[in-house]
Structures are given as C-alpha cells and as structure tokens.
Coordinates of C-alpha atoms in Angstrom, one line a residue:
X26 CA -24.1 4.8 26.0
X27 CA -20.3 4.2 24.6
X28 CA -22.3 2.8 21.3
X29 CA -24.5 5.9 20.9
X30 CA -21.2 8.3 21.8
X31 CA -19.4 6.3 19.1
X32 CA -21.8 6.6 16.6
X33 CA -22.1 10.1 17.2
X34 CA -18.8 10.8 17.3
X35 CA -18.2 8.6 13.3
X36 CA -21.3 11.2 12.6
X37 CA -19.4 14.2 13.5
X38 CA -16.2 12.5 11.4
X39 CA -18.2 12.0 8.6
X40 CA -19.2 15.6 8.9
X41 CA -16.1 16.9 8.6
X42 CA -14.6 15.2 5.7
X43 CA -16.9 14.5 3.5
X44 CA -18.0 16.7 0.5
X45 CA -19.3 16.8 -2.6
X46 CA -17.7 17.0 -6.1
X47 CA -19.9 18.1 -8.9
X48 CA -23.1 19.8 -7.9
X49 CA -26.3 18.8 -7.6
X50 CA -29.0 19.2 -10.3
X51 CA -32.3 19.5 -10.8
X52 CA -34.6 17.0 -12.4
X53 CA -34.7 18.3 -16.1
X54 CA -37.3 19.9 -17.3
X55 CA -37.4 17.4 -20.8
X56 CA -38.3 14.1 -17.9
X57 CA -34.7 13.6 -17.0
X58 CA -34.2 11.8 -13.7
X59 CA -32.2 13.7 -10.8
X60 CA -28.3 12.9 -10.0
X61 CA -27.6 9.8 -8.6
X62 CA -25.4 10.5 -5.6
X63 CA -22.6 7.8 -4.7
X64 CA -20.2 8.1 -1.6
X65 CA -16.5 7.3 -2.4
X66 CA -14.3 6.8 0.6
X67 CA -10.6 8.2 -0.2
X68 CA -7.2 8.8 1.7
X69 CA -5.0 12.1 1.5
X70 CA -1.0 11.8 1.2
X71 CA 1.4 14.3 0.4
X72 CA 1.4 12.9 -2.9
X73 CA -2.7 12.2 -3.2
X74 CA -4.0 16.2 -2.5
X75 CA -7.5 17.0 -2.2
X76 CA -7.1 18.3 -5.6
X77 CA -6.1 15.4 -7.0
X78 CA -8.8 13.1 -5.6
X79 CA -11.4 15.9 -6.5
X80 CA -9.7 16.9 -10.6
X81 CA -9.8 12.5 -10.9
X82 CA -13.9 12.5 -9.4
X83 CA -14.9 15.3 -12.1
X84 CA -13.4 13.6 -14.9
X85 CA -16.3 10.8 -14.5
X86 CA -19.0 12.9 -13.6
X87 CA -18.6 15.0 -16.8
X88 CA -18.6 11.6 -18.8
X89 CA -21.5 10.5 -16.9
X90 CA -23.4 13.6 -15.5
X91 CA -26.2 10.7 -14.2
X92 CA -23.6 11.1 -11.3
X93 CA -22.4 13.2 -8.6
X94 CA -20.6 11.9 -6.0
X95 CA -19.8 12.8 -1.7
X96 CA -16.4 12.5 -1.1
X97 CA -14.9 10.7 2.5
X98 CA -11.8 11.5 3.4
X99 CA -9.7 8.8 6.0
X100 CA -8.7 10.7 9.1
X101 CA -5.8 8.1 9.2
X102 CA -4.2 5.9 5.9
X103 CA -5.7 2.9 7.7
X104 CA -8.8 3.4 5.6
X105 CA -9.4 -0.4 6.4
X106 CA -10.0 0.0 9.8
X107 CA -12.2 3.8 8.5
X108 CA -13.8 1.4 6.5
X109 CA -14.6 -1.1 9.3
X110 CA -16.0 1.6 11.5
X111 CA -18.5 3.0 8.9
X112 CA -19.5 -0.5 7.9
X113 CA -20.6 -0.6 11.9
X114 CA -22.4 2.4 11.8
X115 CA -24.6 2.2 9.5
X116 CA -22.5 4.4 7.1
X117 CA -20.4 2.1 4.7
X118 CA -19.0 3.8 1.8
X119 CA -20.9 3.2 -2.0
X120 CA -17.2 3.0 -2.9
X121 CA -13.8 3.2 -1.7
X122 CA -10.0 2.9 -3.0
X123 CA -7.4 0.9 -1.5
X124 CA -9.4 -1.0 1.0
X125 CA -8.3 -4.7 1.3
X126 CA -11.8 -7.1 0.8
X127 CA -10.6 -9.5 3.8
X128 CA -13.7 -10.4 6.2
X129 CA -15.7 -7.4 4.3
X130 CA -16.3 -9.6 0.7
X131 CA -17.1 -13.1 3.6
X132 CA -19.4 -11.1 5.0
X133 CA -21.2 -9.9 2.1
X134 CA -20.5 -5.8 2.7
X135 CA -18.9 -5.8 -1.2
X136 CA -20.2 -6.6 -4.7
X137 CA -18.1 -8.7 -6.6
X138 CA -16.4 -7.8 -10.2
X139 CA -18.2 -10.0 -13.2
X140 CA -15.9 -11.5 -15.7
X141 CA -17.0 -9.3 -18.3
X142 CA -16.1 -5.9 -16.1
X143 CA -12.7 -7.7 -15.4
X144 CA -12.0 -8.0 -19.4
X145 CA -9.5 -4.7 -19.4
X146 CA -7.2 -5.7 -16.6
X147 CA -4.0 -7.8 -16.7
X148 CA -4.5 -9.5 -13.7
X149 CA -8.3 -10.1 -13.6
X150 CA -8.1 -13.0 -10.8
X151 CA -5.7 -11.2 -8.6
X152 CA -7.0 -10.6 -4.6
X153 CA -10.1 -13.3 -5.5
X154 CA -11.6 -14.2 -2.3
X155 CA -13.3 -17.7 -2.5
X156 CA -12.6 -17.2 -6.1
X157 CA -14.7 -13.8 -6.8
X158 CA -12.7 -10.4 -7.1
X159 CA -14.0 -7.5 -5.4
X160 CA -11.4 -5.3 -5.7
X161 CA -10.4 -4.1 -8.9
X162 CA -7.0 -4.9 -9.2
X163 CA -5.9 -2.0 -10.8
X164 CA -2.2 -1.2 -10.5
X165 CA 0.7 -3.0 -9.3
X166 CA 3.0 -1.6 -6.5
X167 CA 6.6 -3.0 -5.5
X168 CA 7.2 -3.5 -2.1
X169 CA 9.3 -2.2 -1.5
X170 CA 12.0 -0.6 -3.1
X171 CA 14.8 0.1 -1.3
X172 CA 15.8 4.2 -2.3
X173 CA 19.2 5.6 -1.0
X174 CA 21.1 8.7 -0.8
X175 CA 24.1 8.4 -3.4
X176 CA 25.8 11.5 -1.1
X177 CA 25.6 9.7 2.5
X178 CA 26.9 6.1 0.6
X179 CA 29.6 8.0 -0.6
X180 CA 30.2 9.8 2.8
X181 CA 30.5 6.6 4.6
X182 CA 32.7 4.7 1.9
X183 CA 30.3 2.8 0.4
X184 CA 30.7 2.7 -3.6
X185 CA 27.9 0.5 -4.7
X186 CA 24.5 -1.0 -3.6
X187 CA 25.0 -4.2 -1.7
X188 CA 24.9 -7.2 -3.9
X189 CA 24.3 -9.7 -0.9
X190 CA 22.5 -9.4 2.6
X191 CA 25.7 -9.3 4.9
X192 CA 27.1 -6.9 2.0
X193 CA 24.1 -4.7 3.5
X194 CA 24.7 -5.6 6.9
X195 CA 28.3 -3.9 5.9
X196 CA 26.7 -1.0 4.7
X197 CA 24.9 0.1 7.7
X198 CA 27.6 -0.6 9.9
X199 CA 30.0 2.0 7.9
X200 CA 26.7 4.5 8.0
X201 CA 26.2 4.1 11.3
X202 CA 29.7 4.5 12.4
X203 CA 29.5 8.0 10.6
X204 CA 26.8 9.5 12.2
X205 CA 24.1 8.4 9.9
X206 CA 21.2 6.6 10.2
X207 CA 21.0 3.9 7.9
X208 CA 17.6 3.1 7.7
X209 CA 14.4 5.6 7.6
X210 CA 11.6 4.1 9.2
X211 CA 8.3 5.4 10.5
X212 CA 4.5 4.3 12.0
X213 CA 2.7 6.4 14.6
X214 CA -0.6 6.7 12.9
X215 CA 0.6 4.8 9.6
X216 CA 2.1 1.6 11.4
X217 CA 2.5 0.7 8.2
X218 CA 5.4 2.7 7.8
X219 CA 7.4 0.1 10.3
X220 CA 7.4 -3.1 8.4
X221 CA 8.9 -2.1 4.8
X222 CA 11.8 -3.9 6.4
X223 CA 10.3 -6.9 7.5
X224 CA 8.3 -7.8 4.2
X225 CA 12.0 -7.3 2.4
X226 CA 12.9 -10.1 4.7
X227 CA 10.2 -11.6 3.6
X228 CA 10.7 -11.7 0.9
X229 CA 14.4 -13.0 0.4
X230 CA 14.0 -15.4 3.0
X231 CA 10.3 -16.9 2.7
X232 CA 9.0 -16.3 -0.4
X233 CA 12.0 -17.0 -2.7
X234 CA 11.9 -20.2 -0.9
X235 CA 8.0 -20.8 -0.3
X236 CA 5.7 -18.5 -2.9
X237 CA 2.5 -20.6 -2.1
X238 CA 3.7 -19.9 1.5
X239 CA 0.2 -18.1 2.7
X240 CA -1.9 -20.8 0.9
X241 CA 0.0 -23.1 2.9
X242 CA -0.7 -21.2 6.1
X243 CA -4.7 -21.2 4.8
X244 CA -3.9 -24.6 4.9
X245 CA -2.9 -25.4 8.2
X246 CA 0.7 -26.9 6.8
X247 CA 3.4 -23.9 8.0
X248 CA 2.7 -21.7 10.6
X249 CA 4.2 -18.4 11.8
X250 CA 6.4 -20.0 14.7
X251 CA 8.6 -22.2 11.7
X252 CA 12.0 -21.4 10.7
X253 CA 11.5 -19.6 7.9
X254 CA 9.5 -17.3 9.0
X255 CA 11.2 -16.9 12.0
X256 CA 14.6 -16.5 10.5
X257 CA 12.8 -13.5 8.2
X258 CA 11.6 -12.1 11.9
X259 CA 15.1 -12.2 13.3
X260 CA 16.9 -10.5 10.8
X261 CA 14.5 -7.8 11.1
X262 CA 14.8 -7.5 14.7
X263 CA 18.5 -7.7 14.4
X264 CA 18.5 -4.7 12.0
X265 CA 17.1 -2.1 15.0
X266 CA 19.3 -4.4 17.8
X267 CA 22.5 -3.4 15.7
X268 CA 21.3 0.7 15.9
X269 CA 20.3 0.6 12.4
X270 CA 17.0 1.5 13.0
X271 CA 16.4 4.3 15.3
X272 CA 13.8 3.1 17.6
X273 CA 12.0 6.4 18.5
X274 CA 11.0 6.8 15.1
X275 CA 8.3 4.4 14.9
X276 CA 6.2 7.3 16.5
X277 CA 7.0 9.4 13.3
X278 CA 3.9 9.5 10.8
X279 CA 4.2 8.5 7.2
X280 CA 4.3 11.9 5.6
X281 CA 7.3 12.9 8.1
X282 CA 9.1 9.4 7.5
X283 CA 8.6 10.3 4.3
X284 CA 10.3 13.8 4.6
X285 CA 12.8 12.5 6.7
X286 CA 14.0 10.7 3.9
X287 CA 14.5 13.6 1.6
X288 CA 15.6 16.1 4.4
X289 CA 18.6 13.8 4.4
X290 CA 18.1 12.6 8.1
X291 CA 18.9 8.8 7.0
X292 CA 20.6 6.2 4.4
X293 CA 18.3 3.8 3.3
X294 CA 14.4 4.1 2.6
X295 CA 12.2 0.8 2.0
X296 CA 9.2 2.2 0.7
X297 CA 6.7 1.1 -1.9
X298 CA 7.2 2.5 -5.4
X299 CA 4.4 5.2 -5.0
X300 CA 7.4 7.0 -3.0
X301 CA 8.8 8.3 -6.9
X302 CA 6.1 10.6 -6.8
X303 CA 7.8 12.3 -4.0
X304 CA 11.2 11.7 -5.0
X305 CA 10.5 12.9 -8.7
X306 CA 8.2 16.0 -7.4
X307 CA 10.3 19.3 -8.2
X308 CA 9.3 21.3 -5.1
X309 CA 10.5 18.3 -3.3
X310 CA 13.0 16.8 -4.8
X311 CA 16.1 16.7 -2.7
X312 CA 19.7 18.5 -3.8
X313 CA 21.2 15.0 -3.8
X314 CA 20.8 12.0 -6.2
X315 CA 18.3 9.1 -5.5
X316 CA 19.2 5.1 -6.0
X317 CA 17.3 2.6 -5.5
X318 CA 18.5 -1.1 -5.5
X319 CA 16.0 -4.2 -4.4
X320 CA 16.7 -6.2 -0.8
X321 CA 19.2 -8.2 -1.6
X322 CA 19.5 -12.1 -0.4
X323 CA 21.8 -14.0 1.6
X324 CA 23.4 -15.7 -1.1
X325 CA 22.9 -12.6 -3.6
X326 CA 19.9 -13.4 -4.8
X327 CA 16.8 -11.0 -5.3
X328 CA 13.6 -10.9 -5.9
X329 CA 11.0 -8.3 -6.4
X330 CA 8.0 -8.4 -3.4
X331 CA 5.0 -7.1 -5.1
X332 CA 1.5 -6.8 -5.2
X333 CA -1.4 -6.2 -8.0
X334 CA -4.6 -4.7 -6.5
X335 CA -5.1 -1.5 -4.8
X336 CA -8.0 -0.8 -6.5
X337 CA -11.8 0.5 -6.3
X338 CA -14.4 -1.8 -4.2
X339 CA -17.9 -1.2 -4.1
X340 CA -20.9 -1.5 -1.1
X341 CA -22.9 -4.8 -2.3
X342 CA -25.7 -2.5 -0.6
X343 CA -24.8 0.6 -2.5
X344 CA -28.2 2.8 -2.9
X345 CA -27.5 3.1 -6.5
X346 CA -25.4 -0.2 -7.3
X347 CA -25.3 -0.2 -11.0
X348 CA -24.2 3.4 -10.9
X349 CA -21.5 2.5 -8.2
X350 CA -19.9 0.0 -10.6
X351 CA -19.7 2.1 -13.3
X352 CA -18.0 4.9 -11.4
X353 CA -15.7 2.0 -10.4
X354 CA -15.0 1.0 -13.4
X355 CA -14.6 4.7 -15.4
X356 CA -12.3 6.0 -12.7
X357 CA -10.1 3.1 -13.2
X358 CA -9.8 3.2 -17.3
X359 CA -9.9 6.9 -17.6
X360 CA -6.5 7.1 -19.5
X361 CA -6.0 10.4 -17.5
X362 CA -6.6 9.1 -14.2
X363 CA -4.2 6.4 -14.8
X364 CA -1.0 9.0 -16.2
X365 CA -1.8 11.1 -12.8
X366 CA -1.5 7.9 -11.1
X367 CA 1.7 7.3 -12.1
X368 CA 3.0 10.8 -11.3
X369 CA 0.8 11.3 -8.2
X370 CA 1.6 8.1 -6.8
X371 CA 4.1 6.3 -8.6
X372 CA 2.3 3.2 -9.9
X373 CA 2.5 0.7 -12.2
X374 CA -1.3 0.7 -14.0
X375 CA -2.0 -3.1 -14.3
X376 CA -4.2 -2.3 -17.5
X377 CA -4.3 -3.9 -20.9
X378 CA -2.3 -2.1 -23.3
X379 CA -1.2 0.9 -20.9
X380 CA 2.2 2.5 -20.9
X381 CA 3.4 5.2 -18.7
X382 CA 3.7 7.9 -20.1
X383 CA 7.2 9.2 -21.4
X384 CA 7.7 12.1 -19.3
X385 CA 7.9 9.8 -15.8
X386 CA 10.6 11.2 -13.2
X387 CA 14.1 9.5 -12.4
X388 CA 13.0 7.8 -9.1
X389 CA 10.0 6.5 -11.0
X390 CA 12.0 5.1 -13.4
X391 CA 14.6 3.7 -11.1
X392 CA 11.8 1.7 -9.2
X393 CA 9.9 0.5 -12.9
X394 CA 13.5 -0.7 -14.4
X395 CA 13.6 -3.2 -11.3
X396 CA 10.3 -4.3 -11.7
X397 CA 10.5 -4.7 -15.0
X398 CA 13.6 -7.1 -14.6
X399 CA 12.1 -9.2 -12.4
X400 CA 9.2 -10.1 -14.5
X401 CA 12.1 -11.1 -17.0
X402 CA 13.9 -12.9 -14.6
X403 CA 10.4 -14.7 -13.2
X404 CA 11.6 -13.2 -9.7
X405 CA 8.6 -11.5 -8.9
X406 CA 7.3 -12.5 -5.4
X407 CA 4.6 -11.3 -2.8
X408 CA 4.8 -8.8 -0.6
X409 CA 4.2 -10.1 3.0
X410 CA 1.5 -7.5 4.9
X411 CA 0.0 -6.6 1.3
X412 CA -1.5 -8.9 -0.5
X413 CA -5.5 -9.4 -0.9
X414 CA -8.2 -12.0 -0.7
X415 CA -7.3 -15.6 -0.3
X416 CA -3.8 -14.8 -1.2
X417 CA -3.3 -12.5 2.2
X418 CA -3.6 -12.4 5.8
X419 CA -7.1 -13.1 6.9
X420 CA -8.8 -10.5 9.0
X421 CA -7.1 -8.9 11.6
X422 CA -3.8 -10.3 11.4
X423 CA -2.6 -7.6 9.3
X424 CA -2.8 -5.5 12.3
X425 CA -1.1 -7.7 14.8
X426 CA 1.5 -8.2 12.4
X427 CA 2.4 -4.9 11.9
X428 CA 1.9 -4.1 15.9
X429 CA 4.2 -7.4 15.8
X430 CA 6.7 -4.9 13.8
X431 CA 6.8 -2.4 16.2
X432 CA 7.6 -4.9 19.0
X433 CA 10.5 -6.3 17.5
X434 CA 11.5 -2.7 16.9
X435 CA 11.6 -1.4 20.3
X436 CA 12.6 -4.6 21.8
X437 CA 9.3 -4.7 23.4
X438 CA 9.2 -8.7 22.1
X439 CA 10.7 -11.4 21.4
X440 CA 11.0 -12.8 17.9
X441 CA 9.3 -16.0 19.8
X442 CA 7.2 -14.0 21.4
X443 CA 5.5 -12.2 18.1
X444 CA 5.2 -15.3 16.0
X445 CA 3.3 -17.2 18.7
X446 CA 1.0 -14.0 19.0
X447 CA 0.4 -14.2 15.1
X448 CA 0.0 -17.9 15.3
X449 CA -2.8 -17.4 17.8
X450 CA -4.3 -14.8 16.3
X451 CA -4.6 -16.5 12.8
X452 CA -6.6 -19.2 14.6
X453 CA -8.9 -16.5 16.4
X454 CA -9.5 -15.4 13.0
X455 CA -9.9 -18.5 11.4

C-alpha cells in the first residue's frame, strides 16, 4: 500500500509541475507527421524563472517545430534525488539539466554522448563514467567563490581579502567581535547550501596536495578517515565551533541564504559563481560593493575548486530518442541560450569559440577574473561534492556527505565520527 500511495502521490507531483511549452499540432494536411513530444526535467531559482526555462524551450522548438516539449519542474534543487524518484515510478524524464549520471548511466537509465555530438565542447571527456559521457558537459562553475561585503570588512577593520588561511581565521574573529556574522551559510531543503565551506577546505587542503585524490579513493588507496581529509573536515568544523558560522541557519533554504547575503545579514559568502547573476541583477543588487577573493591556503597558496559539466542528460529509453538528443544538443549551442546563461546563472559556457558577452555584471566578472587566473597559473582543482562520473562520489555518498556537513555544523558529530560514516558508506555503495 505505501508503494501504490507513493506512486500516486509522484503522479499528483508530476501533475502539478509539469506543462507544456509550444503547443500541440496537428498532423499536416501535406503528410507531415504530428509533434514529437519530449519531457525535460528542470529546477526553478531566483535566478532560473519559469520564464527563463520556458523563453530557452521555445528557442528550439521554433528551430525544430518536429518538437514540443512537457516541462517538469523539481519541487526541491535536489533534482538528483526528483530524478531518482521518477526513474522508480515509471516516469523518468526524456531529458533533464543538471542531474549528476552516478548509478543512473551504470544502470543504463541514460544514453551516452557519441564523439561526434561531443565535437563543439571544450571538455568533451569531462564527467565520463566507465569512459562514456552522458552528461553534456556544458559549462564550467567555480566552487566556490568566496563574495564579501566591502562595507562590513571595513566596519570590522579589515582592509584587504585574506592572503593566507589563519589571515581568514583573523578576519572572522574581528567580524564576529562586531556583531557580524562572518560567514552566510544555508541548507534546509538545499543541503547543498552547507558545504561551500567544506569543499573550500577541500580544496586548499586535499586537492592542492592530491588532485587524483577521488581516483585514488575509487581505488581503494586513501580513504575518508586519512589525514588529509580529515584535517580538511576539521577546519571546517572549527569554523562553526569558533561562532563563525551561525548554526541555526542550516535550516535556511538556498534562495533565503542567498538573500541573506545581499540583505547584509553576514560577511562572507562561499557560493558557486552562478551567485553573479544575483549579485549583478539590478532589482537585487545590494547598496554596498561586492568582492570576491578565492579560499585562501595555509601557507598562502590558492587554488581554484571547479567543475565542468552541468549539463543536459537524456533517458536511454526516451520515447522519441533521436529527437531527445537533438533537443539536447540545440539547447546547449543555441548562442542565445548560452548569453542568458551567463546572466541568468552566472556561468562560464565550456563551448568552443564562445565568449561572454561584453555587457556581463561586476560580480560576474569578479568571479571570471579568478578563474581565468587559475587556468594561467595551472591552479585549477576539483570541487569536492561536485564533480561527475568516475571523477566523483559514487552513488549516495553525495548525500551523506553533505548530511556529514550539517553534523559537523551543529556539533551533532564528530569529525571522526563523519569520516568513518563516509568511509562506510563508500563501501555500501561500492
């Protein structure tokens, strides 16, 4: 009886959020076929409106009017876990954006990319699972920036981003001892929203060191319980021991995290780049200046956590494959689609030949300039809890690691405690 009420209930879901962008036609009367109709599972943000998702759909269906397609909508922005839940019921998506392959492309629910459909993107191999891509790895994201507010350094004495960790540690000590919260997290419904800080440490203190760390781990030759990655866990956990986090906060959604931010209610924000679209978005912008500075390093060294994927997947059992693909394929390269990425969400379009276009915000700008040093400097790294295929966390582990997140937040765990739990849930999964 709980499987039928579940079903029912993703029915009723379904229901509610999906509809259809461009309308349905009959066959013509000159022996034209009818419409193919695709699904395409998407998530809303502050930044990525209905209109938005539904002004980017029409600008493929009027190049290919063979198409129409029924929009889902995410209840949550764990579409991965959306996605999981449809794939049980019966109801997987024909397509869907930003839903990591791991365990769905092993089990055969996705179509893989051929070389040829890969040919436009710089990063063609990028999230490969057992060597095939199933994701279109479509844009890359930094993760994450760290933005501040220029007015709240300055109130606390603080003339300049830190150049070195215990420089930071320096920082949010002076914030917090006037009143102000140095670091804007979130979670709630977007647990996400609680780790930014951890994949910085990450970052500085793993992958600097280690960058073939996670093919290591697929190997069996680290694990979660070494130093490294313990040393990453404890300065994390340190960070909301010291007050620097505020702990109730990890029951605060993503969108209010990030309005917190620009309300001015803390510091420090470790986001992903996408946040520029926010930052750079005139109704929104806030009346004092944005920085943004990378996490910096014990020894004052940074590097730049990122992540090149993000894209379009497609249902290997899509009713109407061939067609599936090439709505794939034309939302990803429509020149259009990839500007309004950049100023919807911020990103950095991983296509051949593409350049932003010139009228990109301040924030978006800020967040690009780093990027683009690191990739002079050779300093660009992954970003722990984002990467894709057999280059990430294998299934399910995302989620304990960011439940992991919330634990060391609260003080609900120990640092021990939540790298043994990851350990033994990476060999469940294995």
């Amino acid at each position: 009886m709980r499987h039928k009420a579940l079903l029912t209930a993703l029915a009723a879901a379904i229901a509610l959020t999906a509809c259809t962008v461009g309308q349905q036609q009959p066959t013509s009367q000159t022996g034209g076929t009818a419409k193919k109709e695709i699904s395409f599972l998407v998530f809303e943000t502050p930044n990525l409106t209905p209109q938005v998702w539904d002004a980017a759909i029409k600008r493929v269906t009027d190049k290919y009017p063979d198409i129409t397609v029924k929009k889902l909508v995410s209840p949550t922005e764990d579409r991965v876990s959306y996605a999981k839940q449809l794939l049980a019921s019966g109801q997987f998506p024909d397509v869907m954006v930003a839903v990591s392959p791991a365990g769905f492309a092993e089990s055969g629910a996705m179509a893989a990319f051929t070389p040829e459909e890969l040919k436009d993107f710089v990063a063609p191999g990028n999230g490969a699972v057992n060597g095939k891509v199933y994701q279109l790895p479509a844009n890359t994201q930094t993760i994450p920036v760290v933005y501040y507010n220029k007015d709240l350094f300055a109130k606390a004495g603080i003339a300049a981003p830190p150049k070195t960790y215990a420089e930071l540690l320096d920082a949010a000590a002076k914030l917090k001892a006037k009143g102000i919260t140095p670091f804007v997290i979130g979670g709630g419904k977007d647990p996400f929203a609680s780790t930014l800080l951890w994949t910085a440490t990450l970052a500085t203190d793993l992958y600097a060191k280690t960058p073939d760390w996670m093919a290591k781990r697929r190997a069996g030759t680290v694990k979660f319980s070494d130093p490294d990655f313990v040393k990453a866990a404890a300065k994390f956990a340190d960070l909301a021991a010291k007050g620097y986090i505020d702990k109730k906060d990890i029951s605060r959604d993503y969108a209010a995290t990030e309005q917190a931010f620009l309300d001015g209610k803390g510091a420090m924000y470790p986001m992903g780049n996408w946040f520029a679209a926010a930052g750079d978005d005139p109704k929104r912008k806030p009346d004092w200046e944005i920085g943004a500075f990378n996490w910096p390093g014990d020894d004052g060294a940074t590097v730049v956590p990122a992540f090149t994927g993000g894209g379009l997947s497609v249902s290997a059992t899509a009713k109407h494959l061939p067609e599936a693909k090439k709505f794939a394929l034309a939302y990803t390269l429509d020149k259009t689609n990839l500007d309004d990425s950049v100023h919807n969400d911020g990103l950095y379009p991983a296509i051949k030949g593409y350049t932003p276009p010139s009228d990109t915000g301040t924030v978006f700008k800020l967040g690009y300039d780093l990027y683009q040093q690191g990739l002079r400097d050779g300093k660009i790294v992954q970003a722990f809890g984002w990467e894709a295929g057999d280059d990430g966390l294998l299934p399910g582990v995302v989620d304990k690691w960011r439940a992991g997140a919330q634990d060391l937040i609260t003080g609900g765990k120990t640092v021990e405690q939540v790298t043994a739990a990851l350990d033994d849930e990476w060999s469940k999964a294995s």
